[in-house]
Amino acid sequence: MDMQSSGQQADVCSFNDAKPVALPSQTSLLPHRSSSVTWISALLLSAMVLSWSSGFIGYRYVSEHSGVMLATFWRFVLAALLLLPLVWRQLGELSWRHWADQGVVGLLGIAGYIGPIAVSIALGVAPGTSSLIANLLPLSIVLLAGFVPGQATRGWQWLGIGLCLIGMLIASGSSLEFSRASIWAYSLPLLGVASLALATIYQKQSRHPPLPGLMGLFIQVCAILPVFALLALQEGSLRPVMASGFGFGVLWLVVFGTLGGYGFYWLCLRRFTLQSVSGALFLTPPVTMLWAYLQFGDPLAVTALVGVALTLAGLPFLRRPRS
């Protein structure tokens, strides 16, 4: 008994005297994790900018073969057909609130944005001017951000917004043209900007559980199809143009402009602050100009590069300060 107790005592003493094994602290892993998150965030925002810019490139292809509304109608018809097999099994689980909620987002954010801008061009507003007005979207989102709890712009973020705005105006200012179109026609792009900005705020502050991205986009596309069908009929007919250029342009708009553009836009809106999303959108005009220069040989002004530099300088200020 004495030997057993003394042995147990020795074991206890040796256990107490043992030095703890050094384990990697959780904080030591944070820099690597933070770096990974930063890279993922940058990739998502870059994908959004490239996809958003691709819409303008796609319409360059179809404009030589058909009207804008006809191409837009078939763009969303094909998008709905591509999305349907991916969401078919989940459709029965949706309530009418899901359909109504995402239907409103689609009507405001897609039909309400694309429709007025396209109509303004048809009424005589120069495409460059209409595009410049449409590029005020990120500024509108920032101004409305105060209506979303915890998303108000403050402090140094205003400096970042100012630099991004000046950079965008410098980059796209060379395309500004004025025509004899009515004031009503010039107000349509502003209406489109306001519509998408409202859809953005509505989606950001929604209290409903978020739907999977593809499901939400499918409902939005279904909601706007009747709108663009009516607009296309006013242009002439719903019959697609049997030309390879038209088909390629529509397919481009489906994959990059719709699935990529709006898909990444709503995804980034879930993950990032309104200021971060808006700052990235300020890069859309110069990226589009650079893309058109590389793909179509359009002239690239030095002011576009200056605008990019100013916009990039403003982006770091848009980070929300830690509380």
mmCIF file of C-alpha atoms in Angstrom:
data_model
loop_
_atom_site.group_PDB
_atom_site.id
_atom_site.type_symbol
_atom_site.label_atom_id
_atom_site.label_comp_id
_atom_site.label_asym_id
_atom_site.label_seq_id
_atom_site.Cartn_x
_atom_site.Cartn_y
_atom_site.Cartn_z
ATOM 1 C CA MET A 1 0.000 0.000 0.000
ATOM 2 C CA ASP A 2 2.797 2.435 0.903
ATOM 3 C CA MET A 3 4.620 1.703 -2.316
ATOM 4 C CA GLN A 4 1.442 2.137 -4.335
ATOM 5 C CA SER A 5 0.573 5.435 -2.670
ATOM 6 C CA SER A 6 4.082 6.725 -3.066
ATOM 7 C CA GLY A 7 3.985 5.751 -6.726
ATOM 8 C CA GLN A 8 0.725 7.615 -7.228
ATOM 9 C CA GLN A 9 2.171 10.629 -5.439
ATOM 10 C CA ALA A 10 5.191 10.557 -7.715
ATOM 11 C CA ASP A 11 2.915 10.395 -10.746
ATOM 12 C CA VAL A 12 0.948 13.390 -9.504
ATOM 13 C CA CYS A 13 4.115 15.351 -8.854
ATOM 14 C CA SER A 14 5.509 14.519 -12.252
ATOM 15 C CA PHE A 15 2.212 15.585 -13.859
ATOM 16 C CA ASN A 16 2.193 18.875 -11.966
ATOM 17 C CA ASP A 17 5.811 19.550 -12.872
ATOM 18 C CA ALA A 18 5.251 18.831 -16.532
ATOM 19 C CA LYS A 19 5.503 21.841 -18.832
ATOM 20 C CA PRO A 20 2.462 22.574 -20.960
ATOM 21 C CA VAL A 21 2.801 21.813 -24.645
ATOM 22 C CA ALA A 22 2.880 25.007 -26.694
ATOM 23 C CA LEU A 23 -0.142 25.082 -28.989
ATOM 24 C CA PRO A 24 -0.570 27.574 -31.814
ATOM 25 C CA SER A 25 -2.686 30.393 -30.534
ATOM 26 C CA GLN A 26 -5.853 31.335 -32.348
ATOM 27 C CA THR A 27 -4.630 34.870 -32.811
ATOM 28 C CA SER A 28 -1.551 33.634 -34.661
ATOM 29 C CA LEU A 29 -3.830 32.243 -37.341
ATOM 30 C CA LEU A 30 -5.767 35.483 -37.798
ATOM 31 C CA PRO A 31 -3.359 37.250 -40.191
ATOM 32 C CA HIS A 32 -3.459 34.330 -42.634
ATOM 33 C CA ARG A 33 -7.232 34.117 -42.357
ATOM 34 C CA SER A 34 -7.601 37.875 -42.756
ATOM 35 C CA SER A 35 -5.383 37.801 -45.838
ATOM 36 C CA SER A 36 -7.476 35.013 -47.366
ATOM 37 C CA VAL A 37 -10.712 36.881 -46.691
ATOM 38 C CA THR A 38 -9.250 40.033 -48.249
ATOM 39 C CA TRP A 39 -8.288 38.173 -51.417
ATOM 40 C CA ILE A 40 -11.707 36.530 -51.682
ATOM 41 C CA SER A 41 -13.410 39.890 -51.206
ATOM 42 C CA ALA A 42 -11.232 41.481 -53.878
ATOM 43 C CA LEU A 43 -11.986 38.647 -56.308
ATOM 44 C CA LEU A 44 -15.746 38.890 -55.738
ATOM 45 C CA LEU A 45 -15.812 42.664 -56.196
ATOM 46 C CA SER A 46 -13.588 42.409 -59.287
ATOM 47 C CA ALA A 47 -15.874 39.753 -60.761
ATOM 48 C CA MET A 48 -18.837 42.044 -60.143
ATOM 49 C CA VAL A 49 -17.148 44.970 -61.912
ATOM 50 C CA LEU A 50 -16.113 42.868 -64.920
ATOM 51 C CA SER A 51 -19.541 41.253 -65.213
ATOM 52 C CA TRP A 52 -21.300 44.603 -64.829
ATOM 53 C CA SER A 53 -19.124 46.107 -67.547
ATOM 54 C CA SER A 54 -19.799 43.163 -69.854
ATOM 55 C CA GLY A 55 -23.392 44.267 -70.387
ATOM 56 C CA PHE A 56 -22.296 47.311 -72.374
ATOM 57 C CA ILE A 57 -20.020 45.124 -74.486
ATOM 58 C CA GLY A 58 -22.801 42.629 -75.172
ATOM 59 C CA TYR A 59 -25.153 45.320 -76.429
ATOM 60 C CA ARG A 60 -22.442 46.437 -78.841
ATOM 61 C CA TYR A 61 -22.773 43.049 -80.550
ATOM 62 C CA VAL A 62 -26.569 42.976 -80.762
ATOM 63 C CA SER A 63 -27.017 46.652 -81.704
ATOM 64 C CA GLU A 64 -25.928 45.886 -85.274
ATOM 65 C CA HIS A 65 -28.698 43.309 -85.714
ATOM 66 C CA SER A 66 -31.728 44.334 -83.634
ATOM 67 C CA GLY A 67 -33.262 46.796 -81.247
ATOM 68 C CA VAL A 68 -32.247 46.914 -77.615
ATOM 69 C CA MET A 69 -35.607 45.727 -76.279
ATOM 70 C CA LEU A 70 -35.761 42.647 -78.507
ATOM 71 C CA ALA A 71 -32.276 41.601 -77.440
ATOM 72 C CA THR A 72 -33.127 42.291 -73.801
ATOM 73 C CA PHE A 73 -36.306 40.210 -74.013
ATOM 74 C CA TRP A 74 -34.461 37.180 -75.402
ATOM 75 C CA ARG A 75 -31.650 37.766 -72.937
ATOM 76 C CA PHE A 76 -34.014 37.124 -70.044
ATOM 77 C CA VAL A 77 -35.937 34.336 -71.807
ATOM 78 C CA LEU A 78 -32.716 32.350 -72.172
ATOM 79 C CA ALA A 79 -31.643 33.249 -68.636
ATOM 80 C CA ALA A 80 -34.912 31.861 -67.249
ATOM 81 C CA LEU A 81 -34.534 28.665 -69.287
ATOM 82 C CA LEU A 82 -30.972 28.166 -68.046
ATOM 83 C CA LEU A 83 -31.903 28.790 -64.420
ATOM 84 C CA LEU A 84 -35.060 26.653 -64.378
ATOM 85 C CA PRO A 85 -33.351 23.213 -64.174
ATOM 86 C CA LEU A 86 -31.112 24.489 -61.372
ATOM 87 C CA VAL A 87 -33.966 25.690 -59.147
ATOM 88 C CA TRP A 88 -36.783 23.341 -60.185
ATOM 89 C CA ARG A 89 -36.688 21.145 -57.070
ATOM 90 C CA GLN A 90 -36.871 24.133 -54.719
ATOM 91 C CA LEU A 91 -39.764 25.932 -56.393
ATOM 92 C CA GLY A 92 -42.366 24.002 -54.393
ATOM 93 C CA GLU A 93 -40.840 25.204 -51.118
ATOM 94 C CA LEU A 94 -41.364 28.885 -51.902
ATOM 95 C CA SER A 95 -44.159 30.933 -50.399
ATOM 96 C CA TRP A 96 -45.995 33.781 -52.086
ATOM 97 C CA ARG A 97 -43.900 36.188 -50.007
ATOM 98 C CA HIS A 98 -40.734 34.932 -51.686
ATOM 99 C CA TRP A 99 -42.252 35.515 -55.117
ATOM 100 C CA ALA A 100 -43.560 38.950 -54.177
ATOM 101 C CA ASP A 101 -40.330 40.014 -52.481
ATOM 102 C CA GLN A 102 -38.021 39.019 -55.322
ATOM 103 C CA GLY A 103 -40.549 40.161 -57.916
ATOM 104 C CA VAL A 104 -40.315 43.680 -56.519
ATOM 105 C CA VAL A 105 -36.515 43.477 -56.612
ATOM 106 C CA GLY A 106 -36.619 42.361 -60.242
ATOM 107 C CA LEU A 107 -39.048 45.057 -61.351
ATOM 108 C CA LEU A 108 -37.090 47.807 -59.611
ATOM 109 C CA GLY A 109 -33.533 46.550 -59.998
ATOM 110 C CA ILE A 110 -33.614 45.088 -63.512
ATOM 111 C CA ALA A 111 -36.615 46.326 -65.501
ATOM 112 C CA GLY A 112 -36.640 49.688 -63.739
ATOM 113 C CA TYR A 113 -32.942 50.197 -64.495
ATOM 114 C CA ILE A 114 -32.447 48.819 -68.006
ATOM 115 C CA GLY A 115 -35.801 49.937 -69.422
ATOM 116 C CA PRO A 116 -35.593 53.716 -68.828
ATOM 117 C CA ILE A 117 -31.977 53.912 -69.997
ATOM 118 C CA ALA A 118 -32.760 52.070 -73.233
ATOM 119 C CA VAL A 119 -35.862 54.191 -73.864
ATOM 120 C CA SER A 120 -33.879 57.404 -73.309
ATOM 121 C CA ILE A 121 -31.433 56.391 -76.044
ATOM 122 C CA ALA A 122 -34.352 55.593 -78.353
ATOM 123 C CA LEU A 123 -35.757 59.084 -77.675
ATOM 124 C CA GLY A 124 -32.547 60.753 -78.820
ATOM 125 C CA VAL A 125 -30.301 60.979 -75.766
ATOM 126 C CA ALA A 126 -26.697 60.268 -76.762
ATOM 127 C CA PRO A 127 -25.561 56.852 -75.488
ATOM 128 C CA GLY A 128 -22.502 58.378 -73.819
ATOM 129 C CA THR A 129 -24.631 60.872 -71.924
ATOM 130 C CA SER A 130 -27.147 58.240 -70.893
ATOM 131 C CA SER A 131 -24.309 56.012 -69.710
ATOM 132 C CA LEU A 132 -22.733 58.870 -67.748
ATOM 133 C CA ILE A 133 -26.008 59.545 -65.929
ATOM 134 C CA ALA A 134 -26.425 55.824 -65.245
ATOM 135 C CA ASN A 135 -22.949 55.778 -63.722
ATOM 136 C CA LEU A 136 -24.261 57.941 -60.882
ATOM 137 C CA LEU A 137 -25.766 54.753 -59.427
ATOM 138 C CA PRO A 138 -23.077 54.194 -56.751
ATOM 139 C CA LEU A 139 -23.446 57.779 -55.522
ATOM 140 C CA SER A 140 -27.205 57.287 -55.216
ATOM 141 C CA ILE A 141 -26.694 54.097 -53.217
ATOM 142 C CA VAL A 142 -24.329 55.848 -50.817
ATOM 143 C CA LEU A 143 -26.758 58.720 -50.288
ATOM 144 C CA LEU A 144 -29.550 56.259 -49.475
ATOM 145 C CA ALA A 145 -27.357 54.078 -47.261
ATOM 146 C CA GLY A 146 -28.443 55.995 -44.170
ATOM 147 C CA PHE A 147 -31.845 54.318 -44.375
ATOM 148 C CA VAL A 148 -30.238 50.926 -43.688
ATOM 149 C CA PRO A 149 -29.276 50.373 -40.031
ATOM 150 C CA GLY A 150 -25.514 50.264 -39.596
ATOM 151 C CA GLN A 151 -24.778 51.240 -43.210
ATOM 152 C CA ALA A 152 -24.652 55.041 -43.012
ATOM 153 C CA THR A 153 -21.656 56.697 -44.681
ATOM 154 C CA ARG A 154 -19.424 58.490 -42.201
ATOM 155 C CA GLY A 155 -16.016 59.996 -41.602
ATOM 156 C CA TRP A 156 -13.285 59.206 -44.096
ATOM 157 C CA GLN A 157 -15.711 57.234 -46.235
ATOM 158 C CA TRP A 158 -17.002 60.515 -47.654
ATOM 159 C CA LEU A 159 -13.482 61.332 -48.858
ATOM 160 C CA GLY A 160 -13.328 57.944 -50.552
ATOM 161 C CA ILE A 161 -16.702 58.503 -52.208
ATOM 162 C CA GLY A 162 -15.556 61.926 -53.395
ATOM 163 C CA LEU A 163 -12.367 60.556 -54.964
ATOM 164 C CA CYS A 164 -14.270 57.699 -56.619
ATOM 165 C CA LEU A 165 -16.916 60.069 -57.977
ATOM 166 C CA ILE A 166 -14.359 62.514 -59.390
ATOM 167 C CA GLY A 167 -12.436 59.627 -60.929
ATOM 168 C CA MET A 168 -15.583 58.246 -62.553
ATOM 169 C CA LEU A 169 -16.587 61.653 -63.952
ATOM 170 C CA ILE A 170 -13.099 62.254 -65.355
ATOM 171 C CA ALA A 171 -12.996 58.790 -66.919
ATOM 172 C CA SER A 172 -16.400 58.989 -68.598
ATOM 173 C CA GLY A 173 -16.695 62.751 -69.106
ATOM 174 C CA SER A 174 -15.252 62.587 -72.623
ATOM 175 C CA SER A 175 -18.333 60.659 -73.794
ATOM 176 C CA LEU A 176 -20.700 63.433 -72.735
ATOM 177 C CA GLU A 177 -22.823 64.707 -75.632
ATOM 178 C CA PHE A 178 -25.964 66.788 -75.765
ATOM 179 C CA SER A 179 -28.737 66.427 -78.300
ATOM 180 C CA ARG A 180 -32.141 67.969 -78.919
ATOM 181 C CA ALA A 181 -33.922 65.336 -76.891
ATOM 182 C CA SER A 182 -36.550 66.545 -74.447
ATOM 183 C CA ILE A 183 -35.938 67.058 -70.757
ATOM 184 C CA TRP A 184 -38.206 64.068 -70.161
ATOM 185 C CA ALA A 185 -35.825 61.880 -72.151
ATOM 186 C CA TYR A 186 -32.848 63.084 -70.118
ATOM 187 C CA SER A 187 -34.696 62.341 -66.877
ATOM 188 C CA LEU A 188 -35.219 58.676 -67.782
ATOM 189 C CA PRO A 189 -31.646 57.560 -66.939
ATOM 190 C CA LEU A 190 -32.031 59.287 -63.578
ATOM 191 C CA LEU A 191 -35.242 57.335 -63.070
ATOM 192 C CA GLY A 192 -33.370 54.125 -63.847
ATOM 193 C CA VAL A 193 -30.623 54.991 -61.365
ATOM 194 C CA ALA A 194 -33.166 55.758 -58.649
ATOM 195 C CA SER A 195 -35.002 52.500 -59.352
ATOM 196 C CA LEU A 196 -31.930 50.271 -58.983
ATOM 197 C CA ALA A 197 -30.767 52.229 -55.935
ATOM 198 C CA LEU A 198 -34.141 51.630 -54.270
ATOM 199 C CA ALA A 199 -33.965 47.927 -55.158
ATOM 200 C CA THR A 200 -30.495 47.800 -53.618
ATOM 201 C CA ILE A 201 -31.642 49.378 -50.358
ATOM 202 C CA TYR A 202 -34.750 47.187 -50.307
ATOM 203 C CA GLN A 203 -32.675 44.039 -50.768
ATOM 204 C CA LYS A 204 -30.053 45.097 -48.219
ATOM 205 C CA GLN A 205 -32.488 45.805 -45.396
ATOM 206 C CA SER A 206 -34.893 42.946 -46.128
ATOM 207 C CA ARG A 207 -35.776 40.987 -42.992
ATOM 208 C CA HIS A 208 -36.807 37.882 -44.906
ATOM 209 C CA PRO A 209 -34.390 34.921 -44.876
ATOM 210 C CA PRO A 210 -32.246 35.252 -48.014
ATOM 211 C CA LEU A 211 -32.974 32.872 -50.859
ATOM 212 C CA PRO A 212 -30.162 31.079 -52.687
ATOM 213 C CA GLY A 213 -28.724 33.461 -55.271
ATOM 214 C CA LEU A 214 -29.882 31.552 -58.349
ATOM 215 C CA MET A 215 -33.403 31.120 -56.958
ATOM 216 C CA GLY A 216 -33.779 34.833 -56.280
ATOM 217 C CA LEU A 217 -32.437 35.702 -59.723
ATOM 218 C CA PHE A 218 -34.843 33.240 -61.365
ATOM 219 C CA ILE A 219 -37.852 34.893 -59.715
ATOM 220 C CA GLN A 220 -36.588 38.343 -60.692
ATOM 221 C CA VAL A 221 -36.167 37.303 -64.323
ATOM 222 C CA CYS A 222 -39.647 35.750 -64.456
ATOM 223 C CA ALA A 223 -41.164 38.937 -63.029
ATOM 224 C CA ILE A 224 -39.660 41.208 -65.684
ATOM 225 C CA LEU A 225 -40.295 39.082 -68.787
ATOM 226 C CA PRO A 226 -43.776 40.578 -69.441
ATOM 227 C CA VAL A 227 -42.325 44.089 -69.196
ATOM 228 C CA PHE A 228 -39.690 43.543 -71.856
ATOM 229 C CA ALA A 229 -42.109 41.556 -74.012
ATOM 230 C CA LEU A 230 -44.344 44.645 -74.214
ATOM 231 C CA LEU A 231 -41.379 46.949 -74.874
ATOM 232 C CA ALA A 232 -40.064 44.630 -77.594
ATOM 233 C CA LEU A 233 -43.499 44.529 -79.250
ATOM 234 C CA GLN A 234 -43.465 48.317 -79.382
ATOM 235 C CA GLU A 235 -40.165 48.076 -81.253
ATOM 236 C CA GLY A 236 -41.659 45.649 -83.753
ATOM 237 C CA SER A 237 -41.762 41.918 -83.085
ATOM 238 C CA LEU A 238 -40.725 39.229 -80.614
ATOM 239 C CA ARG A 239 -39.212 37.114 -83.369
ATOM 240 C CA PRO A 240 -35.463 36.684 -82.814
ATOM 241 C CA VAL A 241 -33.041 37.753 -85.516
ATOM 242 C CA MET A 242 -31.533 34.746 -87.277
ATOM 243 C CA ALA A 243 -27.965 36.014 -87.296
ATOM 244 C CA SER A 244 -24.888 34.698 -85.555
ATOM 245 C CA GLY A 245 -24.028 38.156 -84.241
ATOM 246 C CA PHE A 246 -27.428 38.490 -82.581
ATOM 247 C CA GLY A 247 -27.212 35.024 -81.041
ATOM 248 C CA PHE A 248 -23.677 35.576 -79.784
ATOM 249 C CA GLY A 249 -24.582 38.952 -78.301
ATOM 250 C CA VAL A 250 -27.659 37.602 -76.514
ATOM 251 C CA LEU A 251 -25.710 34.633 -75.153
ATOM 252 C CA TRP A 252 -23.024 37.046 -73.958
ATOM 253 C CA LEU A 253 -25.664 39.107 -72.138
ATOM 254 C CA VAL A 254 -27.151 35.992 -70.540
ATOM 255 C CA VAL A 255 -23.921 34.511 -69.210
ATOM 256 C CA PHE A 256 -21.932 37.619 -68.325
ATOM 257 C CA GLY A 257 -24.508 40.385 -67.971
ATOM 258 C CA THR A 258 -27.344 38.512 -66.242
ATOM 259 C CA LEU A 259 -25.932 35.471 -64.437
ATOM 260 C CA GLY A 260 -22.605 37.189 -63.813
ATOM 261 C CA GLY A 261 -23.584 40.850 -63.496
ATOM 262 C CA TYR A 262 -26.695 40.633 -61.347
ATOM 263 C CA GLY A 263 -25.589 37.367 -59.744
ATOM 264 C CA PHE A 264 -22.363 38.864 -58.396
ATOM 265 C CA TYR A 265 -24.107 42.160 -57.591
ATOM 266 C CA TRP A 266 -26.648 40.586 -55.230
ATOM 267 C CA LEU A 267 -23.962 38.302 -53.773
ATOM 268 C CA CYS A 268 -21.627 41.214 -53.021
ATOM 269 C CA LEU A 269 -24.536 43.145 -51.565
ATOM 270 C CA ARG A 270 -25.010 40.371 -49.004
ATOM 271 C CA ARG A 271 -21.342 40.139 -48.057
ATOM 272 C CA PHE A 272 -20.119 43.746 -48.109
ATOM 273 C CA THR A 273 -21.160 47.194 -46.995
ATOM 274 C CA LEU A 274 -22.993 49.492 -49.377
ATOM 275 C CA GLN A 275 -19.916 51.706 -49.511
ATOM 276 C CA SER A 276 -17.662 48.857 -50.668
ATOM 277 C CA VAL A 277 -20.100 47.799 -53.386
ATOM 278 C CA SER A 278 -20.564 51.393 -54.527
ATOM 279 C CA GLY A 279 -16.837 52.034 -54.628
ATOM 280 C CA ALA A 280 -16.339 49.012 -56.866
ATOM 281 C CA LEU A 281 -19.138 50.168 -59.180
ATOM 282 C CA PHE A 282 -17.293 53.449 -59.728
ATOM 283 C CA LEU A 283 -14.713 51.366 -61.629
ATOM 284 C CA THR A 284 -17.284 50.201 -64.180
ATOM 285 C CA PRO A 285 -16.949 53.127 -66.678
ATOM 286 C CA PRO A 286 -13.144 53.025 -67.028
ATOM 287 C CA VAL A 287 -13.149 49.215 -67.134
ATOM 288 C CA THR A 288 -15.757 49.323 -69.903
ATOM 289 C CA MET A 289 -13.671 51.850 -71.855
ATOM 290 C CA LEU A 290 -10.544 49.716 -71.499
ATOM 291 C CA TRP A 291 -12.504 46.635 -72.549
ATOM 292 C CA ALA A 292 -13.901 48.401 -75.622
ATOM 293 C CA TYR A 293 -10.379 49.549 -76.504
ATOM 294 C CA LEU A 294 -9.020 46.002 -76.350
ATOM 295 C CA GLN A 295 -11.965 44.300 -78.054
ATOM 296 C CA PHE A 296 -13.217 46.869 -80.573
ATOM 297 C CA GLY A 297 -10.280 49.238 -80.965
ATOM 298 C CA ASP A 298 -12.157 52.207 -79.500
ATOM 299 C CA PRO A 299 -9.934 55.171 -78.629
ATOM 300 C CA LEU A 300 -8.764 55.201 -75.022
ATOM 301 C CA ALA A 301 -8.340 58.651 -73.537
ATOM 302 C CA VAL A 302 -5.639 59.417 -71.000
ATOM 303 C CA THR A 303 -8.385 60.797 -68.782
ATOM 304 C CA ALA A 304 -9.729 57.259 -68.397
ATOM 305 C CA LEU A 305 -6.455 56.164 -66.816
ATOM 306 C CA VAL A 306 -6.442 59.230 -64.564
ATOM 307 C CA GLY A 307 -9.991 58.402 -63.518
ATOM 308 C CA VAL A 308 -9.013 54.829 -62.680
ATOM 309 C CA ALA A 309 -6.123 56.072 -60.538
ATOM 310 C CA LEU A 310 -8.366 58.436 -58.568
ATOM 311 C CA THR A 311 -11.015 55.774 -58.078
ATOM 312 C CA LEU A 312 -8.448 53.252 -56.845
ATOM 313 C CA ALA A 313 -7.075 55.894 -54.475
ATOM 314 C CA GLY A 314 -10.536 56.367 -52.986
ATOM 315 C CA LEU A 315 -11.355 52.694 -52.421
ATOM 316 C CA PRO A 316 -9.277 52.189 -49.219
ATOM 317 C CA PHE A 317 -11.211 54.991 -47.510
ATOM 318 C CA LEU A 318 -14.482 53.109 -48.007
ATOM 319 C CA ARG A 319 -13.628 50.445 -45.463
ATOM 320 C CA ARG A 320 -15.941 50.660 -42.499
ATOM 321 C CA PRO A 321 -13.962 51.610 -39.393
ATOM 322 C CA ARG A 322 -13.960 49.077 -36.589
ATOM 323 C CA SER A 323 -16.154 50.010 -33.654
#
